[in-house]
mmCIF file of C-alpha atoms in Angstrom:
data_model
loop_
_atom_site.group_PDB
_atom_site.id
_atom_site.type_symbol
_atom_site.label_atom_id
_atom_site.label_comp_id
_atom_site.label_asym_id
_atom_site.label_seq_id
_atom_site.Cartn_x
_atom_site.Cartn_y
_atom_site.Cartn_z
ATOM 1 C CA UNK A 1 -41.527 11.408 12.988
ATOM 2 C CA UNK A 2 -40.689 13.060 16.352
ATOM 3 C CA UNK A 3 -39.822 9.926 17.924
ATOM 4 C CA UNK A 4 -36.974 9.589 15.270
ATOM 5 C CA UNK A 5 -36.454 13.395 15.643
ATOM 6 C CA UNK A 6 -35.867 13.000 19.585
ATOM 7 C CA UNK A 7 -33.440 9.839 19.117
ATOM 8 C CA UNK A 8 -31.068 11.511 16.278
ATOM 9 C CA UNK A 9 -30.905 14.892 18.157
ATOM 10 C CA UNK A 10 -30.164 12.996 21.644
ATOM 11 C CA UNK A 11 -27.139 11.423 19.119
ATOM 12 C CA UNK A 12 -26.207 14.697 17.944
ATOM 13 C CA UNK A 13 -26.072 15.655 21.576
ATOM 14 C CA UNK A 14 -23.944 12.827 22.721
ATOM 15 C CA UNK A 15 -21.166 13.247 20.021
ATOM 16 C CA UNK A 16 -21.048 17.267 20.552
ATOM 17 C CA UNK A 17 -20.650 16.099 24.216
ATOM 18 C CA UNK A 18 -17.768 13.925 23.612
ATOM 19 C CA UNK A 19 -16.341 16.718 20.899
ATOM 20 C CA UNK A 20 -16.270 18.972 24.105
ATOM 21 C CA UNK A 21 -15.187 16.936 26.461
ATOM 22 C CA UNK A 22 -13.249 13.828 25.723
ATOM 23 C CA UNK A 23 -10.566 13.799 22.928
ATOM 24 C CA UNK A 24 -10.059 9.789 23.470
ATOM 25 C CA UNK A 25 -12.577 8.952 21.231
ATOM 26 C CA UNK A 26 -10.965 6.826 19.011
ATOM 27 C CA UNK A 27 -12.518 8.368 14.799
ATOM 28 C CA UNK A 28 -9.527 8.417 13.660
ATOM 29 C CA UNK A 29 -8.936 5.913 11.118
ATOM 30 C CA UNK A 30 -12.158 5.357 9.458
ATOM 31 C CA UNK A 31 -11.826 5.199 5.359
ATOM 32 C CA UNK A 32 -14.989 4.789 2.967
ATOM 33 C CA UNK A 33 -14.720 1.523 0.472
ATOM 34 C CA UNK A 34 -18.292 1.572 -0.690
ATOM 35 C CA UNK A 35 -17.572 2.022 -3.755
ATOM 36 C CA UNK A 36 -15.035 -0.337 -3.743
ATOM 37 C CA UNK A 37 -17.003 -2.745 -2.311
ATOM 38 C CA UNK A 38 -19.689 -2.571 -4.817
ATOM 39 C CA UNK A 39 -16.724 -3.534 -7.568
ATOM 40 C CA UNK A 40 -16.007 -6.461 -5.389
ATOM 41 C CA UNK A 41 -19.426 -7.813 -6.367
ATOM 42 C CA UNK A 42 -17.446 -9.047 -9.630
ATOM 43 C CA UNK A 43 -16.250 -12.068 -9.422
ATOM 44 C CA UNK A 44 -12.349 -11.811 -10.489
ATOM 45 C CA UNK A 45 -12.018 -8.437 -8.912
ATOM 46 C CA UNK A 46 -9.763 -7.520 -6.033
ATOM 47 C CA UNK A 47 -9.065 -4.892 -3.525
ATOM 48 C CA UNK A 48 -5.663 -3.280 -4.071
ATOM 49 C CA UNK A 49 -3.031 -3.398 -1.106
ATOM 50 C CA UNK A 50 -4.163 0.634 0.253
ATOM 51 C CA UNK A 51 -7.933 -0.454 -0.249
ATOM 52 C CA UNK A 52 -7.327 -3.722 2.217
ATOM 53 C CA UNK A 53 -4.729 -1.907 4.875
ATOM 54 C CA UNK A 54 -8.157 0.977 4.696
ATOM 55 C CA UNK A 55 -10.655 -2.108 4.996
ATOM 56 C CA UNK A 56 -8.121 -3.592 8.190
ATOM 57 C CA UNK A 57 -7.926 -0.099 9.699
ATOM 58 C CA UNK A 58 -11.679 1.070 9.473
ATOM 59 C CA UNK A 59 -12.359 -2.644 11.573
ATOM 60 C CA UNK A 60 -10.234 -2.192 13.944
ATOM 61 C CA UNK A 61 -11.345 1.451 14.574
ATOM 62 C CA UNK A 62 -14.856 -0.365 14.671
ATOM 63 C CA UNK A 63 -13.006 -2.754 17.881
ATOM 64 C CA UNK A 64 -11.664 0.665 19.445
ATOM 65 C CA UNK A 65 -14.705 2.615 18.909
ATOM 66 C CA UNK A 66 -16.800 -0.939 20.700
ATOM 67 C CA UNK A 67 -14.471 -0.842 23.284
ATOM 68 C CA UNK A 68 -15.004 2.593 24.466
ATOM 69 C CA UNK A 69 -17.832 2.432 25.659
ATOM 70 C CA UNK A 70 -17.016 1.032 29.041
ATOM 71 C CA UNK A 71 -19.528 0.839 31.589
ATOM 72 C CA UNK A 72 -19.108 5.080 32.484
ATOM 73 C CA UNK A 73 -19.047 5.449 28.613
ATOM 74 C CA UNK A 74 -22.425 3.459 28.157
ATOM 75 C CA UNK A 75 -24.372 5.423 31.227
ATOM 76 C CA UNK A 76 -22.928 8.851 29.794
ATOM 77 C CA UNK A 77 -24.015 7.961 25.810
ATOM 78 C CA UNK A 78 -26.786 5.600 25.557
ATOM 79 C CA UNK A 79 -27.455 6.656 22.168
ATOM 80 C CA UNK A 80 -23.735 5.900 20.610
ATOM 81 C CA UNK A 81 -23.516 2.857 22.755
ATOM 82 C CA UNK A 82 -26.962 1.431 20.947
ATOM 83 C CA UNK A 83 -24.670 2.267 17.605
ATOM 84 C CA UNK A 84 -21.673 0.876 18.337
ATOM 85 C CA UNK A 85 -23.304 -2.643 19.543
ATOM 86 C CA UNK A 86 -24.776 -2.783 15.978
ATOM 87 C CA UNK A 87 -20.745 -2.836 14.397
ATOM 88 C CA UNK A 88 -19.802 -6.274 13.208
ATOM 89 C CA UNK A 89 -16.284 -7.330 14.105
ATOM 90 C CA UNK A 90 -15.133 -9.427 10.898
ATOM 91 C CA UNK A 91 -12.200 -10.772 12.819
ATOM 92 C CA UNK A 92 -12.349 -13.474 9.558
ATOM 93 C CA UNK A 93 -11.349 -10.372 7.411
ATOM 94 C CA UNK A 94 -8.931 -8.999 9.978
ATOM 95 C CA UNK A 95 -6.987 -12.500 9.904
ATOM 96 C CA UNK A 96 -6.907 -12.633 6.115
ATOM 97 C CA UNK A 97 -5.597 -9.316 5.333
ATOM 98 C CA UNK A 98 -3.043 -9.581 8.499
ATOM 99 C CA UNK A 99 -1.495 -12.815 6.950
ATOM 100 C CA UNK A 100 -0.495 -10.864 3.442
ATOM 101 C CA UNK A 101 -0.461 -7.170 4.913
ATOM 102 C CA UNK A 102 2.388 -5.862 7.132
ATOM 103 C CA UNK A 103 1.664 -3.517 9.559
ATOM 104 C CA UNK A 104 2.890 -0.187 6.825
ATOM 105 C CA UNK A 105 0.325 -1.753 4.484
ATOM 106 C CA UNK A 106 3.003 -3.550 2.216
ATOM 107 C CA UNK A 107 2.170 -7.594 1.237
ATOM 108 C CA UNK A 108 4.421 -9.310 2.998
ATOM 109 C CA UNK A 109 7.707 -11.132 1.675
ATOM 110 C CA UNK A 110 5.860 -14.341 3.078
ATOM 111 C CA UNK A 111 2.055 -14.034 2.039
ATOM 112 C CA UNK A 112 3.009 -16.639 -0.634
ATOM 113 C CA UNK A 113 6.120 -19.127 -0.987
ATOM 114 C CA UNK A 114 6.125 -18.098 -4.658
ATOM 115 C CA UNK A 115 6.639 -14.173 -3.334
ATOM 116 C CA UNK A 116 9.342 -14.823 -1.160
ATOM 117 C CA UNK A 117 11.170 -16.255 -3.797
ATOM 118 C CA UNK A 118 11.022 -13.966 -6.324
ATOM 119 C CA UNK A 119 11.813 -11.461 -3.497
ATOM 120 C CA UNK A 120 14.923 -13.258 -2.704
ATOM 121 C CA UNK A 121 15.859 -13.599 -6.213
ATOM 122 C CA UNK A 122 15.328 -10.000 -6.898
ATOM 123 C CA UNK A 123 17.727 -8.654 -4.114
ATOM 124 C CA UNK A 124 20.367 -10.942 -5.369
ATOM 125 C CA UNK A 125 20.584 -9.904 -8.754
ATOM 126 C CA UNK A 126 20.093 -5.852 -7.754
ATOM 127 C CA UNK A 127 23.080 -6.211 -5.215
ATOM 128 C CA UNK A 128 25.008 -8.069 -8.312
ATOM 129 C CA UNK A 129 24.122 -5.225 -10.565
ATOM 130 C CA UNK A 130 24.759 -2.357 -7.945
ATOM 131 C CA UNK A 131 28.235 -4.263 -7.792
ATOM 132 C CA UNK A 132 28.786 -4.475 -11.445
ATOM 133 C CA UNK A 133 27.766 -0.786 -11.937
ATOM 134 C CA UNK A 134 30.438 0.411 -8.973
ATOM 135 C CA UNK A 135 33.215 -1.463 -10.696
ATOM 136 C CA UNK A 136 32.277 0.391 -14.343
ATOM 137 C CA UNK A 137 31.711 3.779 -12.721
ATOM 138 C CA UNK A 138 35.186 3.206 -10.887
ATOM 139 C CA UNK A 139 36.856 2.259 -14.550
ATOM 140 C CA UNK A 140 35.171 5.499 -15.962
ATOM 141 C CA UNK A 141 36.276 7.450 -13.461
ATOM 142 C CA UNK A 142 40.009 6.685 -13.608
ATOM 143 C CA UNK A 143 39.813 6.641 -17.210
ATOM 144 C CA UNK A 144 38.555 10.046 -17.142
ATOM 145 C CA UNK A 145 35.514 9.547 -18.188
ATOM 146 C CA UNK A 146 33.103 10.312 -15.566
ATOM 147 C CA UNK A 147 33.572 13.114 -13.396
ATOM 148 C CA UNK A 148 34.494 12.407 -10.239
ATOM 149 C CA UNK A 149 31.397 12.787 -7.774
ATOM 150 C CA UNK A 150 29.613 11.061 -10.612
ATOM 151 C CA UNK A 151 26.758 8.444 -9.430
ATOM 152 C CA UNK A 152 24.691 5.783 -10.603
ATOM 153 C CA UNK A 153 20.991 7.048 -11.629
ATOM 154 C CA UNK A 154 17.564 5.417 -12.462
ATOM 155 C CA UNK A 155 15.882 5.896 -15.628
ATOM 156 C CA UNK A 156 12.600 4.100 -16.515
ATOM 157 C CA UNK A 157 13.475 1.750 -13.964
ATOM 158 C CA UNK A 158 16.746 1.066 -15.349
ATOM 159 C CA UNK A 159 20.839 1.911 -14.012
ATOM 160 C CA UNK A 160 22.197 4.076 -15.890
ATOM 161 C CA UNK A 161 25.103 6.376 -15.354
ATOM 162 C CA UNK A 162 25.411 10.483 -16.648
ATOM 163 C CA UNK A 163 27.769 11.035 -19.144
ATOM 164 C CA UNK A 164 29.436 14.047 -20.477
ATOM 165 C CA UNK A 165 28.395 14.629 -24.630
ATOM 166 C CA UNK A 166 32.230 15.121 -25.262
ATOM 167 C CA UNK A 167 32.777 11.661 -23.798
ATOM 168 C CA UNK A 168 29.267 10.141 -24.436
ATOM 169 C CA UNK A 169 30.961 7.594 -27.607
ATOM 170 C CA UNK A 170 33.576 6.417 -24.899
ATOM 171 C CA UNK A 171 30.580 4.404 -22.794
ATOM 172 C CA UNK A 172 29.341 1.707 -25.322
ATOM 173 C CA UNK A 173 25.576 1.132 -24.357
ATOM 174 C CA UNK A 174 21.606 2.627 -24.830
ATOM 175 C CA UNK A 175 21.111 6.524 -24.041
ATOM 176 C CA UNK A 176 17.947 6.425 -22.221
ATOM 177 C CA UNK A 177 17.824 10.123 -21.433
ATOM 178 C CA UNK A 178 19.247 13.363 -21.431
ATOM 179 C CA UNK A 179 19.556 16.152 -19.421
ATOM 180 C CA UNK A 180 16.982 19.651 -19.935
ATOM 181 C CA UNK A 181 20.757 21.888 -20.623
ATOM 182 C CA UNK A 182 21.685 18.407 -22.724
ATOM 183 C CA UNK A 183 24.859 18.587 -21.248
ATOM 184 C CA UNK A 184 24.209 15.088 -19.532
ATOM 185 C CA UNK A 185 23.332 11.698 -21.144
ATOM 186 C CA UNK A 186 21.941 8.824 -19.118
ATOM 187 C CA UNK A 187 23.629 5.862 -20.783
ATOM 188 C CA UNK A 188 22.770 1.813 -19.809
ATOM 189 C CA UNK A 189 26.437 0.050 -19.883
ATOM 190 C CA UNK A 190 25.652 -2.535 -22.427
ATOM 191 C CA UNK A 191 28.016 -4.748 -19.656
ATOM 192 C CA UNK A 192 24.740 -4.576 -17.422
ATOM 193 C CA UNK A 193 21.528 -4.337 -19.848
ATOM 194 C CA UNK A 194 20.947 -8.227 -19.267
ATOM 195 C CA UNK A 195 20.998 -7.646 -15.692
ATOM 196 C CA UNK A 196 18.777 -4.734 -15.703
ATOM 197 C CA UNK A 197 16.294 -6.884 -17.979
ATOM 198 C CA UNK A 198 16.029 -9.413 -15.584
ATOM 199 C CA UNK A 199 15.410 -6.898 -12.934
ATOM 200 C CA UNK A 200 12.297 -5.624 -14.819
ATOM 201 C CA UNK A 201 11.209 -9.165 -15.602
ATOM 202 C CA UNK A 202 11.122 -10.390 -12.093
ATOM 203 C CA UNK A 203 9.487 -6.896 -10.965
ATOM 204 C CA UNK A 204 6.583 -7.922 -13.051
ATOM 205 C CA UNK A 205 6.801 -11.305 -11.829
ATOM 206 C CA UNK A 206 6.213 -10.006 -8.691
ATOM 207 C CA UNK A 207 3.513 -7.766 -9.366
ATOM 208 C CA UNK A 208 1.729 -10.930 -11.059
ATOM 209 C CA UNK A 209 2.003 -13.291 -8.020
ATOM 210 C CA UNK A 210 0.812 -10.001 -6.109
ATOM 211 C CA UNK A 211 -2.155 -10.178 -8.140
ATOM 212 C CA UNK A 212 -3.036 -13.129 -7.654
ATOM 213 C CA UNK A 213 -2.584 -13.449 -3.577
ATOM 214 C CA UNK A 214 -4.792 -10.005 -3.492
ATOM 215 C CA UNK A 215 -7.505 -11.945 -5.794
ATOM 216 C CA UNK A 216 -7.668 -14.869 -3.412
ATOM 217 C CA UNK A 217 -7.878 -12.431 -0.541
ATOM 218 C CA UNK A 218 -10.674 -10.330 -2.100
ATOM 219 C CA UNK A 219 -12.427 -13.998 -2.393
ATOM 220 C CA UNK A 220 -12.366 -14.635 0.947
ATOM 221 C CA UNK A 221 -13.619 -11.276 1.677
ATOM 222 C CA UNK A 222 -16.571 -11.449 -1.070
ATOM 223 C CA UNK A 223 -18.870 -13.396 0.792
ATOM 224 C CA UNK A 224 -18.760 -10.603 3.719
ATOM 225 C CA UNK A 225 -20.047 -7.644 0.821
ATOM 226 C CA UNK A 226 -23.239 -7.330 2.128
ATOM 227 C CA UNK A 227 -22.622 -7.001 5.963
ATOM 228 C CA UNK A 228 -19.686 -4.704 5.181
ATOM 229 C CA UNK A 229 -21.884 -2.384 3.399
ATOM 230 C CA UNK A 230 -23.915 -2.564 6.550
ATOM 231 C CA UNK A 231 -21.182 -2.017 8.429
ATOM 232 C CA UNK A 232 -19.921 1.262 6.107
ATOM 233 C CA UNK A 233 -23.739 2.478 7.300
ATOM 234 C CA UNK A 234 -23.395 2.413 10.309
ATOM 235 C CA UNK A 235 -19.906 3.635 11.242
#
């Protein structure tokens, strides 16, 4: 088809031309979800929190790449400008991810009521534990227990502090690890293993009511599938 020929190398043309010439074109943040869109067909699915920040970036890039084309733009790349008209904005989208999404790509303390609660609750128990586990290191330390640049580490999620073997019987609690030379255990005060469960029960708390505010955002998004894939085409 040389009409189709003609059009797609005066395209080529234009881009090259802008490659050259003009480093403001805005390509930058452009990610593929077609595949993930195509799982979003399911009812019950969701997008995760780094497929929705990609889905909120690649629009806006869409808005940037729209608003390039100025009047000079337009006269100087006829061919782009046709493309660009044919992008769909989705500011519907744009709103429903920016109510949950923060601008890093984290869900927001406040997308639900529910979230910012469990938040809240969460920070006040860690500081409590952090608390509890200085005042124990502190008593292990002046009891001779714990060296003295000893510190507070995390395994599998949980506080734990490194103990000496010779003085591992002298820390009642649950060895959760052990050091490659073995000449360190990672012992869980039994003082603080309530604490540390409740930290790991409201973390998946939280991961729940995540869950569920992504669902309801992917269902707001579902009815949009087939213009986005459109859209995916064309940009």
């Amino acid at each position: 088809d040389y009409r189709l020929v003609c059009k797609l190398l005066k395209q080529t043309n234009e881009y090259l031309c802008i490659l050259r010439t003009d480093n403001s074109f805005p390509n930058g943040s452009v990610y593929d979800l077609r595949e993930g869109l195509l799982r979003l067909k399911t009812s019950g699915t969701y997008l995760s929190e780094t497929e929705l920040f990609q889905l909120w970036k690649t629009i806006e890039s869409a808005a940037d790449i729209n608003a390039f084309f100025n009047e000079k733009n337009s006269a100087l790349y006829p061919e782009l400008k046709s493309i660009s008209d044919s992008l769909h904005h989705f500011p519907q989208i744009s709103a429903t991810i920016n109510n949950i999404l923060d601008k890093f790509g984290n869900v927001k303390d406040n997308a639900s009521p529910e979230l910012l609660q469990l938040r809240r609750k969460l920070m006040s128990v860690t500081s409590s534990i952090n608390g509890m586990m200085q005042r124990l290191v502190q008593r292990y330390k002046q009891a001779g227990v714990l060296e003295k640049d000893s510190m507070p580490a995390i395994r599998d999620g949980r506080l734990v502090i490194p103990v000496a073997p010779m003085h591992k019987r002298a820390v009642k609690g649950i060895v959760h690890d052990e050091s490659s030379s073995g000449k360190t255990f990672f012992i869980e005060p039994e003082e603080i293993v309530e604490a540390n469960n409740s930290i790991r029960e409201l973390e998946a708390d939280i991961r729940r009511e995540i869950i569920r505010i992504l669902i309801i955002a992917s269902d707001d998004i579902r009815p949009y599938i087939v213009d986005l894939q459109e859209f995916y085409e064309i940009i």
